[in-house]
Structure formats: C-alpha cells, structure tokens
Coordinates of C-alpha atoms in Angstrom, one line a residue:
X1237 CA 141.1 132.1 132.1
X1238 CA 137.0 132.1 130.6
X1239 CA 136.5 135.4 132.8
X1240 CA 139.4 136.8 131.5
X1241 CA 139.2 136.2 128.1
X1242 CA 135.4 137.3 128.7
X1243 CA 136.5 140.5 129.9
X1244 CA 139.1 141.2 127.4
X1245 CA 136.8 140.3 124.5
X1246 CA 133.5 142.5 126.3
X1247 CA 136.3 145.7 126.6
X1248 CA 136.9 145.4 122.7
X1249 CA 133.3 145.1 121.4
X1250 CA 131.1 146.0 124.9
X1251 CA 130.3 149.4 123.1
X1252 CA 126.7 150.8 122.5
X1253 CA 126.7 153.7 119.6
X1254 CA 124.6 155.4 117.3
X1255 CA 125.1 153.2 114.0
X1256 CA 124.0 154.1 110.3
X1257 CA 123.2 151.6 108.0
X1258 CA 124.3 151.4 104.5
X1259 CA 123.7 154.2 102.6
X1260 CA 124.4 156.1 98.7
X1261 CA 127.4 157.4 99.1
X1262 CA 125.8 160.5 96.9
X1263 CA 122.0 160.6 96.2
X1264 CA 122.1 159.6 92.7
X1265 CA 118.8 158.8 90.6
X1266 CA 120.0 155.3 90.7
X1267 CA 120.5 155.1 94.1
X1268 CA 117.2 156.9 95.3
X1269 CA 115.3 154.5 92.5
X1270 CA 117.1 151.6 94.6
X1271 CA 115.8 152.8 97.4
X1272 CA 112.3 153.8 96.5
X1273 CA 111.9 149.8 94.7
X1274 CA 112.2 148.4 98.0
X1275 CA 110.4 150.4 100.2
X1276 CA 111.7 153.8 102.0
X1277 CA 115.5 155.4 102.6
X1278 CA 116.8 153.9 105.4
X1279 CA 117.0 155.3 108.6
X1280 CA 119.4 155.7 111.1
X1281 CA 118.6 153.7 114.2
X1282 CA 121.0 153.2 117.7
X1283 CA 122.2 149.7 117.7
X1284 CA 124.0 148.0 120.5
X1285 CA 126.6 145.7 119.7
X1286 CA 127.0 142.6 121.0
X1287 CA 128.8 142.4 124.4
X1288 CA 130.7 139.3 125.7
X1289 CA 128.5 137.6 128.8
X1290 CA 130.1 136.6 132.3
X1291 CA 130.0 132.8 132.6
X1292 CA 126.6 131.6 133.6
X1293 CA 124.0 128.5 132.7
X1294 CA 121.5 130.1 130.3
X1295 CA 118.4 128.5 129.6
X1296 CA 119.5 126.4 132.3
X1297 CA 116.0 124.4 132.2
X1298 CA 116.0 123.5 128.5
X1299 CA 119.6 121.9 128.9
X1300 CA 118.4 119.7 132.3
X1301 CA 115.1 118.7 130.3
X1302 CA 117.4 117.6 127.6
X1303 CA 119.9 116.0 129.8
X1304 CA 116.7 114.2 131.3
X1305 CA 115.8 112.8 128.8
X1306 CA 118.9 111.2 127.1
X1307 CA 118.9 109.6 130.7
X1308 CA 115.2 108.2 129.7
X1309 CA 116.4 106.7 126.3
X1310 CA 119.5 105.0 128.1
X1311 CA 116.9 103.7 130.9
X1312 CA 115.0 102.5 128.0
X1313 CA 117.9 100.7 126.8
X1314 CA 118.9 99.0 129.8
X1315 CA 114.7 98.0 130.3
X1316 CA 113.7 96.7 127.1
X1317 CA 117.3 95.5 125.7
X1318 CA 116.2 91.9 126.6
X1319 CA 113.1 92.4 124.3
X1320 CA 115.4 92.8 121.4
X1321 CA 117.3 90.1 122.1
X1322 CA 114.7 87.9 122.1
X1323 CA 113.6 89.0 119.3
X1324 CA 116.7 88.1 117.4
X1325 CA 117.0 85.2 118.8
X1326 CA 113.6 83.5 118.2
X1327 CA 114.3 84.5 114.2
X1328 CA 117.2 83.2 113.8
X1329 CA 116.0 79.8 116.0
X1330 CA 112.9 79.7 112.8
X1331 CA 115.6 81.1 110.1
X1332 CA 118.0 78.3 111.0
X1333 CA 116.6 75.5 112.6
X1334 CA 116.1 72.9 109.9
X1335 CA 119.4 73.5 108.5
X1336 CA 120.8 73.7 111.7
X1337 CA 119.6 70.0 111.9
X1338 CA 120.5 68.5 109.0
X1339 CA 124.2 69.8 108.4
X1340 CA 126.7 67.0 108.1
X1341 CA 129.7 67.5 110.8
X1342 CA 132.0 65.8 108.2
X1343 CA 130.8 68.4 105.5
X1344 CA 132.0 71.4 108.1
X1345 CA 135.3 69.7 108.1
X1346 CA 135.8 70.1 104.3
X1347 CA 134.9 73.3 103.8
X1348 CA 136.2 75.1 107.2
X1349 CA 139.7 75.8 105.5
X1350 CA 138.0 77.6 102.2
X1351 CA 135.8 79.4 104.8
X1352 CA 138.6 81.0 106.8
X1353 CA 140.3 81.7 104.1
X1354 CA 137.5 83.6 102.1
X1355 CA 136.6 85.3 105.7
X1356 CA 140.6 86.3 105.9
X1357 CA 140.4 87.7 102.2
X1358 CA 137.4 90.0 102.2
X1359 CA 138.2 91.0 106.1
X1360 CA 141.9 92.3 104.7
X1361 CA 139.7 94.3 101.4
X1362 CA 137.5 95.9 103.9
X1363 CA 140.3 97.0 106.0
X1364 CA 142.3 98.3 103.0
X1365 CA 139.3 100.1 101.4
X1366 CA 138.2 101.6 104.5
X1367 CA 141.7 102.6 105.3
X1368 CA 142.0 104.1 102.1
X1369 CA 138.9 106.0 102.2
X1370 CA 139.8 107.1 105.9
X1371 CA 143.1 108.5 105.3
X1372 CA 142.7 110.2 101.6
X1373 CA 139.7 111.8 102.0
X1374 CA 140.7 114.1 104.8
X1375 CA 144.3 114.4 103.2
X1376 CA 142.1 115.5 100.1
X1377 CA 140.0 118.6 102.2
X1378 CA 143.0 119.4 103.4
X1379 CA 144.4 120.1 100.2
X1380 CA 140.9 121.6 98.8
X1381 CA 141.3 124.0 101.5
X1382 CA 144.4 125.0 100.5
X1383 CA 143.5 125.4 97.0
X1384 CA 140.2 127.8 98.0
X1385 CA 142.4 130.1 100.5
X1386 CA 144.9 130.5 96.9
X1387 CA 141.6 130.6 94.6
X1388 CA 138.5 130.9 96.4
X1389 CA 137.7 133.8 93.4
X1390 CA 138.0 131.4 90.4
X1391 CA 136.7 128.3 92.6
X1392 CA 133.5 129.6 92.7
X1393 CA 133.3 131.0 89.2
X1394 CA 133.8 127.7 88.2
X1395 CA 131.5 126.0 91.0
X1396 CA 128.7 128.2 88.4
X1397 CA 129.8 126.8 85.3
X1398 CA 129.7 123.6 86.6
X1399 CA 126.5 123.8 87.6
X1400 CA 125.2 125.2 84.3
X1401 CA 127.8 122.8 82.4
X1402 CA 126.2 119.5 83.9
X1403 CA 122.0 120.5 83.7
X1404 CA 123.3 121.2 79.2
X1405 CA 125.0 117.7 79.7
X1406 CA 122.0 116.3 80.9
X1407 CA 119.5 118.0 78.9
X1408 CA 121.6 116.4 75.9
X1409 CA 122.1 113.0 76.8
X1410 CA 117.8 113.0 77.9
X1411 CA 116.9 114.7 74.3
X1412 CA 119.1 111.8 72.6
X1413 CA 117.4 109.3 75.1
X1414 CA 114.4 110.5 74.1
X1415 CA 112.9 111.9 77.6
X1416 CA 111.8 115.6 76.6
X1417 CA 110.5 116.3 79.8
X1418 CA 113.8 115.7 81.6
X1419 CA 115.2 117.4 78.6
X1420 CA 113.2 120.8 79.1
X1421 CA 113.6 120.6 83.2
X1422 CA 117.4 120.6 82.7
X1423 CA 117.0 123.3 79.6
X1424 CA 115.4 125.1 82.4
X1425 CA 117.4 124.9 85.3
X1426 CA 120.1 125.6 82.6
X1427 CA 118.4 128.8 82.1
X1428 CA 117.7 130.0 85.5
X1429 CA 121.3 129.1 86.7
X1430 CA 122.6 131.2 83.5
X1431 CA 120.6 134.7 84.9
X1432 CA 121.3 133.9 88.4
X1433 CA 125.4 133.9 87.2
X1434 CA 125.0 136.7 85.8
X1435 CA 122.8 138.4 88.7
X1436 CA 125.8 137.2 91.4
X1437 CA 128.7 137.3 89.5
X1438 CA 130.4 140.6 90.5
X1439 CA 129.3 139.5 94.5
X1440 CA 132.0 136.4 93.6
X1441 CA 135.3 138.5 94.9
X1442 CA 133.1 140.0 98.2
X1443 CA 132.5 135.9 98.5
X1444 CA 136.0 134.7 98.0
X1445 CA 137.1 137.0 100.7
X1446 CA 134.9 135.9 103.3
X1447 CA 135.7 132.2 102.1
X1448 CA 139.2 132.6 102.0
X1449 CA 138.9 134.5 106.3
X1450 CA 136.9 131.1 106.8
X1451 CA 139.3 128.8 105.6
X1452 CA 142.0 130.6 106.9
X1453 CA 140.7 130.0 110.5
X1454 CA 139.9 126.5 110.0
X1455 CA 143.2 125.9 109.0
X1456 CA 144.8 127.6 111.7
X1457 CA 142.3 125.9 114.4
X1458 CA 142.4 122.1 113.0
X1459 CA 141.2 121.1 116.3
X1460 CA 137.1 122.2 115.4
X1461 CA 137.7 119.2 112.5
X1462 CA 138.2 116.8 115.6
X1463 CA 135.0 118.7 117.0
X1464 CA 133.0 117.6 113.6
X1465 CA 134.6 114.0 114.1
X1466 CA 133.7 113.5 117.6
X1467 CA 129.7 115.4 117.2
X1468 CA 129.6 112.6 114.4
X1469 CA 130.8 109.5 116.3
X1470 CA 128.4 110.8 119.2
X1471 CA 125.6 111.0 116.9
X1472 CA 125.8 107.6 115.6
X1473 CA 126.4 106.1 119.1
X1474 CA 123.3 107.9 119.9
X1475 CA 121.4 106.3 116.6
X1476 CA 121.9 103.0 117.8
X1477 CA 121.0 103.6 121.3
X1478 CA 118.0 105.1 120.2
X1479 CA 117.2 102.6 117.6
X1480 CA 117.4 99.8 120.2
X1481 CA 115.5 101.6 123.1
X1482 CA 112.6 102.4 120.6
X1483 CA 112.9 99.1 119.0
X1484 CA 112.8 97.3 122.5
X1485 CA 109.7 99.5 123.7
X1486 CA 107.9 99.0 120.6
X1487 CA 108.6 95.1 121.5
X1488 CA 107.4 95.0 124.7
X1489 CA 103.6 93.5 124.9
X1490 CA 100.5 95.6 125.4
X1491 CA 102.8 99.1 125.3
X1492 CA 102.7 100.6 122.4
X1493 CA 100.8 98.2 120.7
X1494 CA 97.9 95.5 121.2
X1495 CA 96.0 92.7 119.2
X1496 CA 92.9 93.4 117.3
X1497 CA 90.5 91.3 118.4
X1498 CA 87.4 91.3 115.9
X1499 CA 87.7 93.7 112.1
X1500 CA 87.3 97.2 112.1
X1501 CA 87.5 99.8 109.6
X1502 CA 88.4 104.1 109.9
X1503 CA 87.2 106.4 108.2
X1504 CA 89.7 106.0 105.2
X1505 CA 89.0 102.7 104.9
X1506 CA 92.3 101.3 106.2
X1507 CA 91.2 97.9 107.9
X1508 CA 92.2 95.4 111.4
X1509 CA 92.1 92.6 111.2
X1510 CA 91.8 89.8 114.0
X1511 CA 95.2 88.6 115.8
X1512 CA 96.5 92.5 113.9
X1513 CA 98.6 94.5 116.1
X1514 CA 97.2 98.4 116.3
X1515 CA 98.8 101.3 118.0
X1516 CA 97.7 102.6 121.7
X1517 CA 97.0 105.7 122.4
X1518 CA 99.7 105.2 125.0
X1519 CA 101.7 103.9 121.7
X1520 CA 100.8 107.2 119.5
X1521 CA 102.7 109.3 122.5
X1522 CA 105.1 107.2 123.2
X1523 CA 106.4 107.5 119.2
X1524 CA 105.9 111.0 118.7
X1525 CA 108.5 111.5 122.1
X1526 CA 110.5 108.8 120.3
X1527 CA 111.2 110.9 117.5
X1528 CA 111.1 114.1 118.7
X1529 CA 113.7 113.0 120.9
X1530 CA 115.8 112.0 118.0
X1531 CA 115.5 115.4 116.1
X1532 CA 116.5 117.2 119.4
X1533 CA 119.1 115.3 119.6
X1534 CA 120.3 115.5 115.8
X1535 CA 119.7 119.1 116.2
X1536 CA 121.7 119.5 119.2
X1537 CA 124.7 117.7 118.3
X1538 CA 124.7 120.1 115.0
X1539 CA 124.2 123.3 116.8
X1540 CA 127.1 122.4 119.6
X1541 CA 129.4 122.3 116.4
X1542 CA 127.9 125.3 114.8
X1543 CA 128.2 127.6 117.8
X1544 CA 131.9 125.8 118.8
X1545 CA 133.0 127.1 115.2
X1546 CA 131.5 130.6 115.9
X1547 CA 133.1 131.2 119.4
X1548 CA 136.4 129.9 117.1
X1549 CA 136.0 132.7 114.4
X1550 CA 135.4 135.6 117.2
X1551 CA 138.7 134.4 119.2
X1552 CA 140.6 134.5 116.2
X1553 CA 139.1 137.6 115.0
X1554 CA 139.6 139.7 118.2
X1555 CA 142.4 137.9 120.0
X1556 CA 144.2 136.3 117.5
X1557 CA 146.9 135.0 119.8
X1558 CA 144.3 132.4 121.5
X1559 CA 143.1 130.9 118.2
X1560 CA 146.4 130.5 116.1
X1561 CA 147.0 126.5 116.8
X1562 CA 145.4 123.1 115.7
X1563 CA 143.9 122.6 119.8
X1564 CA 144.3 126.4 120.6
X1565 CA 142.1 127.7 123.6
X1566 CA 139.5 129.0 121.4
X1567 CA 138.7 126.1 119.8
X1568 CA 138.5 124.2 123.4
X1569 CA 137.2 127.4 125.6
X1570 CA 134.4 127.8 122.7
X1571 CA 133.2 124.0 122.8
X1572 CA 133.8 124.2 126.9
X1573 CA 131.1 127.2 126.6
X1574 CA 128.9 125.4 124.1
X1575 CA 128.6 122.2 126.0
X1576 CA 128.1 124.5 129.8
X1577 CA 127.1 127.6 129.6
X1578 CA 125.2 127.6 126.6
X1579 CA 124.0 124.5 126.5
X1580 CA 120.7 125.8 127.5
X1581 CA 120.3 128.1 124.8
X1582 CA 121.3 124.7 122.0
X1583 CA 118.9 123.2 123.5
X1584 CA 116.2 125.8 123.1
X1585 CA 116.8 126.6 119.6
X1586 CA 117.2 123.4 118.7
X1587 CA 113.9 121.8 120.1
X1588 CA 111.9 125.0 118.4
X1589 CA 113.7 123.1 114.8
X1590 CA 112.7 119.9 115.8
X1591 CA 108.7 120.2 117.4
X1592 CA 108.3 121.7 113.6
X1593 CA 109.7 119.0 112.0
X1594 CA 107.7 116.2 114.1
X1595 CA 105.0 117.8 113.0
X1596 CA 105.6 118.0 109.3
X1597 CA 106.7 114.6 109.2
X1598 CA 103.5 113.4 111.2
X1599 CA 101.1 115.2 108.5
X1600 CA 103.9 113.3 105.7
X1601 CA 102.6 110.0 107.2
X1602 CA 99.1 110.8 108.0
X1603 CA 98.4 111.9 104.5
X1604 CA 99.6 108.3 103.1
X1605 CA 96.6 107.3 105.0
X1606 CA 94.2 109.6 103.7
X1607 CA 92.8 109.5 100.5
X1608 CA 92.1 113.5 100.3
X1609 CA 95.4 114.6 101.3
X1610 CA 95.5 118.4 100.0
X1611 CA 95.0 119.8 102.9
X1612 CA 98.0 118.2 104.6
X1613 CA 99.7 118.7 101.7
X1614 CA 99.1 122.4 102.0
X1615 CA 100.2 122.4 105.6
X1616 CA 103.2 120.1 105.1
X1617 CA 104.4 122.6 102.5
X1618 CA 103.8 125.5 105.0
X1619 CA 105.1 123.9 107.8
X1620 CA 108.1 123.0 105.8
X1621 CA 108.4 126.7 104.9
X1622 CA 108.7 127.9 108.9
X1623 CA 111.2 124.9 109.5
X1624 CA 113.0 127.2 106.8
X1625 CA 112.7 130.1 108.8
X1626 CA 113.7 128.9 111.4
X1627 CA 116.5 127.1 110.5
X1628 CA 118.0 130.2 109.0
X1629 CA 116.7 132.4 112.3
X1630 CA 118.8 129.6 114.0
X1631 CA 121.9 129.8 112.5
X1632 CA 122.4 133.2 112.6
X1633 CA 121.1 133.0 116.6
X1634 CA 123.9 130.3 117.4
X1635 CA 126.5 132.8 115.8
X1636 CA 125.5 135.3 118.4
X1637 CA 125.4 132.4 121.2
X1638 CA 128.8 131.1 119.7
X1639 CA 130.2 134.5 119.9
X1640 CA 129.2 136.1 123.1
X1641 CA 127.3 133.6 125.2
X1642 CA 123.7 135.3 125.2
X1643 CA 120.8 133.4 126.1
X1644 CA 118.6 131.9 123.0
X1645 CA 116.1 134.7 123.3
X1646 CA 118.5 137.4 123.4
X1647 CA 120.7 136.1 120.9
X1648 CA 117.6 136.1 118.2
X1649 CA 117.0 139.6 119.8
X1650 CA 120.2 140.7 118.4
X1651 CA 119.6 138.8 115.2
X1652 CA 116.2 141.2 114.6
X1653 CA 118.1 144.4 115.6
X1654 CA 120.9 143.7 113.4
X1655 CA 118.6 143.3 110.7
X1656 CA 116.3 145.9 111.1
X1657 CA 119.6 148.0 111.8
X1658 CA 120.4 147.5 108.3
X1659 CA 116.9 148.7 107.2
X1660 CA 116.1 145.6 104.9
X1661 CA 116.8 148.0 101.9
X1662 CA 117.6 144.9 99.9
X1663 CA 117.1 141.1 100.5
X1664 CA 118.9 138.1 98.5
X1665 CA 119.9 135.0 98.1
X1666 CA 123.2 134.2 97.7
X1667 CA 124.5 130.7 97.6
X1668 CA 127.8 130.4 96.3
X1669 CA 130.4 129.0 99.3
X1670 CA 127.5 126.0 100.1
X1671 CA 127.1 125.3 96.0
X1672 CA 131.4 125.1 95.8
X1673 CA 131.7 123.0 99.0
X1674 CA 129.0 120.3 98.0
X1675 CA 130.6 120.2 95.0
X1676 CA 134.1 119.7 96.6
X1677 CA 132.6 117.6 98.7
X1678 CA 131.0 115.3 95.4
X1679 CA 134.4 115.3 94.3
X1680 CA 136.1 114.3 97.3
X1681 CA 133.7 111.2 97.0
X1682 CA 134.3 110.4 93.4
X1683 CA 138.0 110.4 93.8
X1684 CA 137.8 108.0 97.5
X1685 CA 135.4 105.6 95.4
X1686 CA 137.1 105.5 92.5
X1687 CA 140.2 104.8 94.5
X1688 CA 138.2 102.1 96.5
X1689 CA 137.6 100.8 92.9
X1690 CA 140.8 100.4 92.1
X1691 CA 142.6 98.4 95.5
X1692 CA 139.3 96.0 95.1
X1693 CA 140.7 95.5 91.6
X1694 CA 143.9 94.6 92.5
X1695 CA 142.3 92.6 95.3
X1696 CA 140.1 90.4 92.7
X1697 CA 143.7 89.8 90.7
X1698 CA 145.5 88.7 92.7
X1699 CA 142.4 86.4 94.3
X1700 CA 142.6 85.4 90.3
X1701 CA 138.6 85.8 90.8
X1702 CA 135.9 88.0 89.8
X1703 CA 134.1 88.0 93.4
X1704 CA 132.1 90.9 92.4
X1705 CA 133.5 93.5 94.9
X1706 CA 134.5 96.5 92.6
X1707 CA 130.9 98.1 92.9
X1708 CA 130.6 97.4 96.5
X1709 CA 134.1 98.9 96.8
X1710 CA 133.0 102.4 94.8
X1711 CA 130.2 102.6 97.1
X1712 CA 131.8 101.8 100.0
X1713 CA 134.8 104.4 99.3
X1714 CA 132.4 107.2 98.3
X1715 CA 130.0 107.6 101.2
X1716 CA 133.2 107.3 103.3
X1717 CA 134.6 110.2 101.4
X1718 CA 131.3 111.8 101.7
X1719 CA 131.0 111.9 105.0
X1720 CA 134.9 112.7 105.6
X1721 CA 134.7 115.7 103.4
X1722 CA 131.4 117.2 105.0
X1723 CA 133.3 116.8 108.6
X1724 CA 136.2 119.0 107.3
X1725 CA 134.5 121.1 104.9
X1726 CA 131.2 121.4 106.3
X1727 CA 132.5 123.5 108.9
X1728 CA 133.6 126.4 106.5
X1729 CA 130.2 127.5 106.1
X1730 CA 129.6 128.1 110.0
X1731 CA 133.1 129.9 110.0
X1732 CA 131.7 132.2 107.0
X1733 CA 128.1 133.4 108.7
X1734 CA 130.6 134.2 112.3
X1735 CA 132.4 136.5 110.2
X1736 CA 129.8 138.2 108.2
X1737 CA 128.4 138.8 111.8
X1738 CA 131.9 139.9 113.1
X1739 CA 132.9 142.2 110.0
X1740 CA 129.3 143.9 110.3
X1741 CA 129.7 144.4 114.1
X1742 CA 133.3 145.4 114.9
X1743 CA 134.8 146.2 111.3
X1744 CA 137.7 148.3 113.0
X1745 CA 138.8 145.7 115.5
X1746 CA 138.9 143.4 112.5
X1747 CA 140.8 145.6 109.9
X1748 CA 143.4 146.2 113.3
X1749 CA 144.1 142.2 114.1
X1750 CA 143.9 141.1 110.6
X1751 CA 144.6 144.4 108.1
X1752 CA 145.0 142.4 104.9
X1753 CA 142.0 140.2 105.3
X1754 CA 139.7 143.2 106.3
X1755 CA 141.3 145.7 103.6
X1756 CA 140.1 143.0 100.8
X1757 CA 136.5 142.1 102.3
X1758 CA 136.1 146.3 102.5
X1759 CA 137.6 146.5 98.7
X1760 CA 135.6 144.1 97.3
X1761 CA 132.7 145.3 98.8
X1762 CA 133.4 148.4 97.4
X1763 CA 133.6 146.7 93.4
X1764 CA 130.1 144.4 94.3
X1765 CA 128.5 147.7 95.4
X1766 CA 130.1 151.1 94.5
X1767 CA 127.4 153.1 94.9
X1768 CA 126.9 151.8 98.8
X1769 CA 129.1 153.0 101.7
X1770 CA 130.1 150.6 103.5
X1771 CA 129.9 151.8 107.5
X1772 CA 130.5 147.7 108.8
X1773 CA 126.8 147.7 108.5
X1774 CA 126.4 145.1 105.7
X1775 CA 124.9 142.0 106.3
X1776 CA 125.2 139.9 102.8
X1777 CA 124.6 136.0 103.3
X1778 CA 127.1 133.7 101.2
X1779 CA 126.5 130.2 102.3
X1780 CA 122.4 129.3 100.9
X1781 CA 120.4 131.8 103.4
X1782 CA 118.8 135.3 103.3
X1783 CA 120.8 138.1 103.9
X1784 CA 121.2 141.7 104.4
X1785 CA 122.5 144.5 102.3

C-alpha cells in the first residue's frame, strides 16, 4: 500500500522542468524600481520538483543513536531509581519523625471522619474541573475551527486590532498608574503594530485562504489531533523518566559530584567550602548529555508531529481520496513514515536545534557566574539568533521530509533551491495565522478557567464554605485549556507551511483535486500583488517565519 501510494504520488509531481520565478507581468517603472531596491531581475533557473522517495531508512544512524540513547535514560532509571527513593524517604523520616511520635491514636479517631470527608470533597472538585476543562476546551477548537474556515478573512483582521487595541489599553491604565515607561513601551508597540497593519493588510485574503486549505484538512483528518495528544502524553512520560534518571545519577555518591575537602576560590570569586559538594569533571559531561538528551528528545517528538501533519496536507492535496476521514490512511501512512523511514532524518534535524540550544543555555548559566558577562551575552544573543535559523531552515526541511520522504540533507537541499528558485526578489515577515491562533488559543484558556471558576463556586456553596479554591480552580482550568487548544490548533500552522510548499510546487495538480480552494489562493494572490505573475513560484510565509515572494 506505502509503495503504491509512493508511486502514485512520484507519477503526479516526479517532474523536472525549466521553472520561472515570479515576475512583472509588464515592465512597469514600479515594477523594475521593485526590482532594482532589492538587488537584480530575477532569473530564470531549472528547478526540480520534489519527487516521492521509495520506502527506505534515511539517516538510518542518527535514528539508532537516538533510539540508543533513550535505552541509556531508561537504564538509568532502572540503576539509580533506588537512589531516589532513598532520598525521599530519609526526608520525610527527618520531616515527620517527631510528629510521627507524638500523635495521639485517640486524636486520629476523632478527626478520621472529617478527613475522608474533606479528601472525598476536593477529590470530586478536581475531577469536575478537570473534566470540564478536558471536554470544553477541545469542543471549543473545534468550534474555532469552524468559525476560521467561515471567517478566516475577518478573524485575522481582527486578530490586528486586537493586538493594537490591548498595547492602547495598557498604555492607558500604566499612564493613570503612573508608570510612563510602560506607558511609552506600549505607546510604542502600539505604533509599530499600527504600520505593520497597514504594511500586511491587503496580504490578509492571500492568508485567509491558506488558513481556511489548513483548517479544512485538519478538519477532515481529525486523527493528526490524536497525533498532537499522544506526542504530548509521550513527552511528559518521557519528563518524568528523565527527571528521575538525572535526578537518581545526580544522587549517586562520588558521580557527578564530590565533597570539598579544604576552601577554595575560582577566578570569579565563587567559593567551596569544606563538607561542599562540587561538580566532576565526570559530572560536567554527564549534565551536558543530560540535557542535550532532553532537547533531542523535545525536539523530536515536535518534529514527528510536524512532518506527520505535512505527509497529511500532501495526501490530501494530491490524492484526496486517502485523506478525507478522521483516521484516514494519510494521517496513519504519514506518521508510519515519520516514526520508520524518516525517523533518521527527525533525528538529524532535530539534534542540529538542540546542540545550539545546549550551548546557549550553557553560556545563560555560565554568565550568572561571571561578573563580566558581555561577552557571553554577545554570544548568547548570537547563538540565539542561528537557533532562529535554524529553527525556520527546520520547519520548512520537515515539510519536504513530511511530503516526500527525502533524507535531512536533501530535504534542506530542496529548501535552498526553492528559495533561490524564487530569486529572493523580496523577503518578509508575515505573522498573521500564528498571532490569530495564540490568540484563539488565550481565549480558549480564559473561557476553560473562567468556567473552572464557576463549578469551584458552586462547589464552595454547597460546601456552605469559603475553602479558597476559586483561584486555584481558574488556574487549574486555564492551563488545561491552554494546553488542549495548542494540541488542536497548534497543528494549523504546520498544515499552512505544507501547503505554501505544495501550491508553489505543483499549482496545477492542486487547482485539479481542489479547484475552488486553488482558484481563491491564485485570486487573492492576484489582489495582494497585481503587478506579480503568479507561475506557482511564490513562496510567501504566513505563520511567524521568513518567506519568499
């Protein structure tokens, strides 16, 4: 089934042609002024589109490092467990031990009943607000996503004023508070938001229609939500794992630390004492491979998702008969491909990502040592720039790894030829989808917590008691929303680079499977940039990154 869908996806876009890029569509003064701000006219250059890959383990030795290695944690785990345990136990043995002693049997009997019945109230809240939280805030994306595929155009007009609306608000309520500087930081970002409005606003239709093809697939392919749901329950089983094998080897005497045994002072002047404990040098390795196994995993996780959604989009988009259900084949053929085949290539990518940020966030620590720390500031900033780069490099590679199975290192390959294929003639920075879904996603949380708010009111009246739990409830309601929303809406975004990438590689195969969808993204490409024809060469980034024009 994989080999034939391979083949009948690589006959449709396994094609090598001559390709211009976007180009005047008559050599206006405007045009040619366009073109001579940003460098030179841009040329025509051969192109070869992307080309499905036969089933095979790429990167093969980046995915059996990575599978090593989460076998080292959980060896870790099993080793030093008893460590932490101990641990535990000898605090709660100095915690508890004196009252332990002294507490009166007959006293237990009095107050047992009230116990259970105080455990047996807050256990039913709990429940009731994380119920609550669990079941509205997905029913609540859902219906968000049905609201952006029937106004995606005015959702993200008003996603703007929003954001311009709430930096006046604040800038008001700080110049009545009497903070000016807040005042004139908001008055600011008021200002800036209020040109950049105006510099985006007629790119808002070309946005809603990519949007609105995004949301249409993930509402047709519910399954990749379950794919979100299960990357994050695998994450946080992999946070506590981790948390107790580093914990447990960070316990375990003379390994990654020892006793000082007479003072000493560094360089810095940071001080040991005797009986202090001090890292090895044994220690120092052991926690950077600690943590830079705990970004490569994070990362990994993400990227599985990122390229599951991706090989979802192109299904849909070139055979839209195995991508038109809530578990259809493309959804479980494309995460099938993401956890085999191109596992390899995650894994890759994804350690690149998380080397940089070890680094950065080992300059971040050493420089709270240091009392001249400009020059690490310099190179955090620096290094926190490339993590940028290639974060963005990243999620356009994954698209391509997603969509057609190449290796990392081809995939980016194809990312630099579809870029310089569209000549760089003009770079920006569009962010409108990502700015509407974090604020769907805000709002999502609001409206879980202030429901969670309300059932722990009703809770403390009919206790007849003021236990205190409507703030814990809000909180407790909103990050569950939170994190709810982000698993159904944060996969939109993904959907929305695939097909930019799709409608710039294989516009006609797009306008023949879905006619209405294409016909808008081609006609409001056509109002955003009428002096531009469009030859399904455009790259234009939506979601927060760099793109193409």
């Amino acid at each position: 089934n994989q080999r034939n869908h391979a083949s009948h996806h690589a006959t449709r876009l396994g094609t090598t042609a001559a390709v211009a890029v976007a180009v005047p569509s008559s050599p206006s003064p405007s045009s040619k002024n366009q073109f001579e701000i940003v460098g030179a006219e841009p040329p025509t250059v051969s192109w070869s589109r992307g080309e499905v890959q036969p089933p095979a383990f790429r990167d093969k030795w980046f995915a059996i490092a990575f599978l090593l290695h989460i076998v080292t944690v959980i060896s870790a785990v099993i080793a030093f467990y008893p460590n932490l345990l101990s641990e535990i136990s000898a605090n709660r043995t100095d915690n508890n031990a004196d009252d332990d002693a002294a507490e009166d049997y007959s006293d237990k009997d009095n107050t047992s009943d009230d116990d259970n019945d105080d455990d047996g109230w807050m256990l039913g809240w709990l429940l009731t607000v994380f119920s609550v939280s669990l079941v509205g805030a997905p029913v609540l994306s859902m219906l968000v996503l049905g609201v952006m595929s029937r106004n995606a155009k005015k959702l993200l007009e008003g996603s703007l004023i929003f954001s311009i609306a709430i930096n006046v608000i604040l800038m008001v309520v700080e110049l009545v508070a009497g903070i000016p500087g807040g005042a004139l930081m908001h008055a600011i970002m008021a200002a800036l938001l209020v040109w950049y409005s105006k510099s985006v606003w007629h790119r808002i239709p070309y946005a809603a229609s990519n949007l609105k093809a995004a949301v249409t697939v993930i509402r047709l392919n519910g399954g990749i939500t379950l794919v979100s749901l299960g990357a994050l329950m695998v994450l946080f089983v992999w946070t506590i794992a981790w948390t107790v094998a580093f914990t447990g080897t960070s316990l375990e005497p003379d390994l990654m630390t020892t006793k000082a045994t007479e003072h000493s002072c560094d360089a810095n002047g940071n001080c040991v004492e005797p009986g202090d404990s001090q890292l090895t040098t044994l220690g120092g390795i052991l926690y950077c491979l600690f943590f830079l196994s705990f970004y490569w995993t994070n990362e990994v996780i993400r990227n599985v998702v990122r390229t599951t959604v991706a090989g979802t989009v192109g299904t849909w988009i070139f055979s839209p008969s195995e991508a038109s259900s809530f578990c259809s084949s493309g959804v479980t053929d494309s995460l099938t491909r993401s956890t085999t085949y191109s596992l390899g290539s995650i894994c890759f990518g994804s350690l690149i990502v998380a080397v940089v940020q070890l680094i950065r966030n080992l300059l971040q620590s050493s420089a709270r040592n240091r009392r001249n720390g400009i020059v690490s500031c310099i190179a955090q900033c620096l290094l926190a720039f490339i993590e940028g780069l290639v974060r963005y490099f990243n999620k356009w590679a994954f698209v391509y790894v997603g969509l057609y199975g190449y290796s990392y290192l081809e995939a980016g390959k194809s990312v630099m030829e579809l870029f310089q294929a569209r000549g760089w003639s003009a770079i920006i920075s569009d962010n409108l989808v990502n700015r509407l879904l974090s604020i769907c996603i805000l709002v999502i949380g609001l409206l879980t917590g202030v429901a969670s708010t309300i059932v722990s009111f009703i809770f403390e009246e009919a206790e007849h008691s003021d236990n205190g739990i409507l703030l814990p409830g809000f909180l407790t309601g909103f990050l569950i929303g939170m994190v709810m929303a982000s698993l159904v809406l944060g996969v939109v975004s993904s959907a929305v680079d695939a097909i930019i990438v799709c409608f710039a590689e294989a516009p006609g195969e797009f306008k023949e499977n879905h006619p209405a969808i294409a016909q808008e993204m081609q006609t409001t490409w056509d109002a955003a940039w009428p002096t531009v024809d469009f030859n399904g060469v455009a790259m234009v980034s939506l979601d927060g990154g760099i793109g193409i024009v």
